[in-house]
Amino acid sequence: MAAMAKQRVTARRSSESVDDYLKAIYALGGEPPRRVGSSELAKRLGVAPASITNMLQKLSGEKGSLIDYKLGHGVLLSPAGRSRALEIVRHHRLLETFLFQVLGYPIEELHDEAERLEHFISERFEQRIAEKLGDPTRDPHGHCIPAMDGTLPPQHGVDCNCGRP
């Protein structure tokens, strides 16, 4: 029984780590997407460059890979990877908005709290938060909130703060 619980915890941490990589690649790659270098990704994630290379090689070797990685040329999200990254971004920004509007968190605490929660909400919970908030298109920082289908609102890139952390 304890071995199964340990496997679930390890799988969850691995999944969280993969999500963090995808989200960072998405944020750094921008719109339209560009290849992101390993050193740029290492700086963003606060991880050693060798660890970045190991993870990218592991991810690119998986069937139905979430990334397109070429050693020396950087990494790009695959369509499935972009979809997952946008789902995590949506979770994060909806959670920030919920924490701010409903629970009254100060704006400086939103990011860290949402960072801890973003990996664990179900689609149903995500939908309930969005409905409760009136399906917002921006978080309290002015970043666009992707729709459930992964599209970005029309104002994305025009008058939003998505290019800022």
Short mmCIF file of C-alpha atoms in Angstrom, two decimals:
data_model
loop_
_atom_site.label_atom_id
_atom_site.label_comp_id
_atom_site.label_asym_id
_atom_site.label_seq_id
_atom_site.Cartn_x
_atom_site.Cartn_y
_atom_site.Cartn_z
CA MET A 1 0.00 0.00 0.00
CA ALA A 2 2.78 2.46 0.92
CA ALA A 3 4.61 1.69 -2.34
CA MET A 4 1.52 2.60 -4.38
CA ALA A 5 1.11 5.89 -2.48
CA LYS A 6 4.79 6.69 -3.09
CA GLN A 7 4.36 5.97 -6.83
CA ARG A 8 1.36 8.34 -6.99
CA VAL A 9 3.32 11.10 -5.23
CA THR A 10 6.30 10.58 -7.55
CA ALA A 11 4.04 10.57 -10.64
CA ARG A 12 2.29 13.73 -9.44
CA ARG A 13 5.63 15.52 -8.86
CA SER A 14 6.81 14.39 -12.29
CA SER A 15 3.59 15.63 -13.87
CA GLU A 16 3.90 18.96 -12.04
CA SER A 17 7.46 19.28 -13.28
CA VAL A 18 6.43 18.54 -16.87
CA ASP A 19 3.62 21.11 -16.59
CA ASP A 20 6.09 23.70 -15.29
CA TYR A 21 8.39 23.03 -18.26
CA LEU A 22 5.51 23.32 -20.73
CA LYS A 23 4.27 26.53 -19.15
CA ALA A 24 7.77 28.04 -19.19
CA ILE A 25 8.35 27.04 -22.83
CA TYR A 26 5.00 28.62 -23.73
CA ALA A 27 5.78 31.84 -21.83
CA LEU A 28 9.27 32.18 -23.30
CA GLY A 29 8.31 31.06 -26.81
CA GLY A 30 5.67 33.75 -27.21
CA GLU A 31 3.19 34.28 -30.02
CA PRO A 32 3.90 33.29 -32.72
CA PRO A 33 5.95 30.55 -31.07
CA ARG A 34 9.72 30.42 -31.39
CA ARG A 35 12.28 27.87 -30.26
CA VAL A 36 13.45 28.39 -26.69
CA GLY A 37 17.06 27.73 -25.76
CA SER A 38 18.03 25.49 -22.86
CA SER A 39 19.91 28.24 -21.01
CA GLU A 40 16.89 30.55 -21.28
CA LEU A 41 14.66 27.79 -19.91
CA ALA A 42 17.17 26.99 -17.14
CA LYS A 43 17.17 30.63 -16.03
CA ARG A 44 13.35 30.81 -16.04
CA LEU A 45 12.92 27.59 -14.05
CA GLY A 46 15.94 28.07 -11.77
CA VAL A 47 17.29 24.67 -12.80
CA ALA A 48 20.80 23.62 -13.88
CA PRO A 49 21.25 23.55 -17.69
CA ALA A 50 22.18 19.86 -17.55
CA SER A 51 18.86 19.09 -15.84
CA ILE A 52 17.04 21.00 -18.58
CA THR A 53 18.78 18.98 -21.30
CA ASN A 54 17.98 15.70 -19.52
CA MET A 55 14.29 16.57 -19.14
CA LEU A 56 13.95 17.80 -22.72
CA GLN A 57 15.60 14.65 -24.06
CA LYS A 58 13.30 12.52 -21.92
CA LEU A 59 10.17 14.40 -23.02
CA SER A 60 11.11 14.43 -26.70
CA GLY A 61 11.65 10.66 -26.64
CA GLU A 62 8.13 9.90 -25.43
CA LYS A 63 5.44 8.69 -27.80
CA GLY A 64 3.14 11.57 -28.73
CA SER A 65 5.74 14.01 -27.40
CA LEU A 66 4.62 17.34 -25.99
CA ILE A 67 7.72 19.05 -27.38
CA ASP A 68 9.96 19.22 -30.44
CA TYR A 69 13.52 19.34 -29.13
CA LYS A 70 16.68 19.60 -31.18
CA LEU A 71 19.95 19.69 -29.25
CA GLY A 72 21.63 23.01 -29.94
CA HIS A 73 18.50 24.47 -31.56
CA GLY A 74 16.13 24.66 -28.61
CA VAL A 75 12.63 23.45 -27.92
CA LEU A 76 9.20 24.17 -29.35
CA LEU A 77 5.87 22.95 -28.05
CA SER A 78 4.02 20.37 -30.13
CA PRO A 79 0.29 21.04 -30.65
CA ALA A 80 -0.47 18.70 -27.71
CA GLY A 81 2.16 20.45 -25.58
CA ARG A 82 0.77 23.88 -26.42
CA SER A 83 -2.72 22.68 -25.53
CA ARG A 84 -1.53 21.38 -22.14
CA ALA A 85 0.47 24.55 -21.47
CA LEU A 86 -2.56 26.72 -22.18
CA GLU A 87 -4.67 24.54 -19.89
CA ILE A 88 -2.20 25.09 -17.03
CA VAL A 89 -2.01 28.82 -17.81
CA ARG A 90 -5.83 28.94 -17.69
CA HIS A 91 -5.88 27.14 -14.33
CA HIS A 92 -3.27 29.50 -12.93
CA ARG A 93 -4.96 32.69 -14.08
CA LEU A 94 -8.44 31.59 -13.06
CA LEU A 95 -7.12 30.65 -9.63
CA GLU A 96 -5.40 34.02 -9.26
CA THR A 97 -8.65 35.74 -10.19
CA PHE A 98 -10.68 33.60 -7.77
CA LEU A 99 -8.21 34.13 -4.94
CA PHE A 100 -8.27 37.89 -5.53
CA GLN A 101 -11.97 38.50 -6.18
CA VAL A 102 -13.62 35.90 -3.97
CA LEU A 103 -11.13 35.21 -1.18
CA GLY A 104 -9.58 38.67 -0.97
CA TYR A 105 -5.94 37.62 -1.29
CA PRO A 106 -3.52 40.52 -1.71
CA ILE A 107 -2.22 40.75 -5.28
CA GLU A 108 1.38 40.03 -4.22
CA GLU A 109 0.35 36.58 -2.87
CA LEU A 110 -1.65 35.44 -5.89
CA HIS A 111 1.10 33.97 -8.04
CA ASP A 112 2.67 31.70 -5.43
CA GLU A 113 -0.68 30.38 -4.21
CA ALA A 114 -1.96 29.73 -7.74
CA GLU A 115 1.36 28.08 -8.61
CA ARG A 116 0.77 25.51 -5.86
CA LEU A 117 -2.84 24.81 -6.89
CA GLU A 118 -2.80 24.93 -10.70
CA HIS A 119 -1.84 21.28 -11.19
CA PHE A 120 -4.60 19.83 -9.05
CA ILE A 121 -7.92 21.25 -10.18
CA SER A 122 -10.35 19.18 -12.22
CA GLU A 123 -12.08 20.40 -15.36
CA ARG A 124 -15.32 20.57 -13.40
CA PHE A 125 -13.74 22.75 -10.71
CA GLU A 126 -12.14 24.91 -13.41
CA GLN A 127 -15.54 25.37 -15.06
CA ARG A 128 -17.23 26.20 -11.73
CA ILE A 129 -14.60 28.85 -10.94
CA ALA A 130 -15.00 30.39 -14.40
CA GLU A 131 -18.79 30.47 -14.05
CA LYS A 132 -18.59 31.96 -10.54
CA LEU A 133 -16.33 34.71 -11.86
CA GLY A 134 -18.47 35.40 -14.96
CA ASP A 135 -16.02 33.80 -17.40
CA PRO A 136 -13.29 36.44 -17.09
CA THR A 137 -10.86 37.06 -19.93
CA ARG A 138 -8.14 38.67 -17.77
CA ASP A 139 -6.58 37.93 -14.42
CA PRO A 140 -5.86 40.63 -11.80
CA HIS A 141 -2.44 41.28 -13.40
CA GLY A 142 -4.01 42.02 -16.80
CA HIS A 143 -2.91 38.72 -18.37
CA CYS A 144 -5.33 37.07 -20.78
CA ILE A 145 -7.10 33.94 -19.56
CA PRO A 146 -7.28 31.29 -22.29
CA ALA A 147 -10.74 29.90 -22.98
CA MET A 148 -11.47 26.29 -22.09
CA ASP A 149 -10.85 25.35 -25.75
CA GLY A 150 -7.35 26.89 -25.59
CA THR A 151 -8.09 30.00 -27.63
CA LEU A 152 -6.99 33.38 -26.41
CA PRO A 153 -9.32 36.40 -26.23
CA PRO A 154 -9.28 38.86 -29.16
CA GLN A 155 -7.43 41.50 -27.11
CA HIS A 156 -4.48 39.12 -26.59
CA GLY A 157 -1.31 40.84 -27.72
CA VAL A 158 -3.15 44.12 -28.34
CA ASP A 159 -3.77 45.64 -24.90
CA CYS A 160 -2.94 42.92 -22.40
CA ASN A 161 0.02 42.32 -20.08
CA CYS A 162 0.73 38.81 -21.35
CA GLY A 163 4.25 39.72 -22.41
CA ARG A 164 5.06 40.60 -18.81
CA PRO A 165 5.55 38.11 -15.96
#
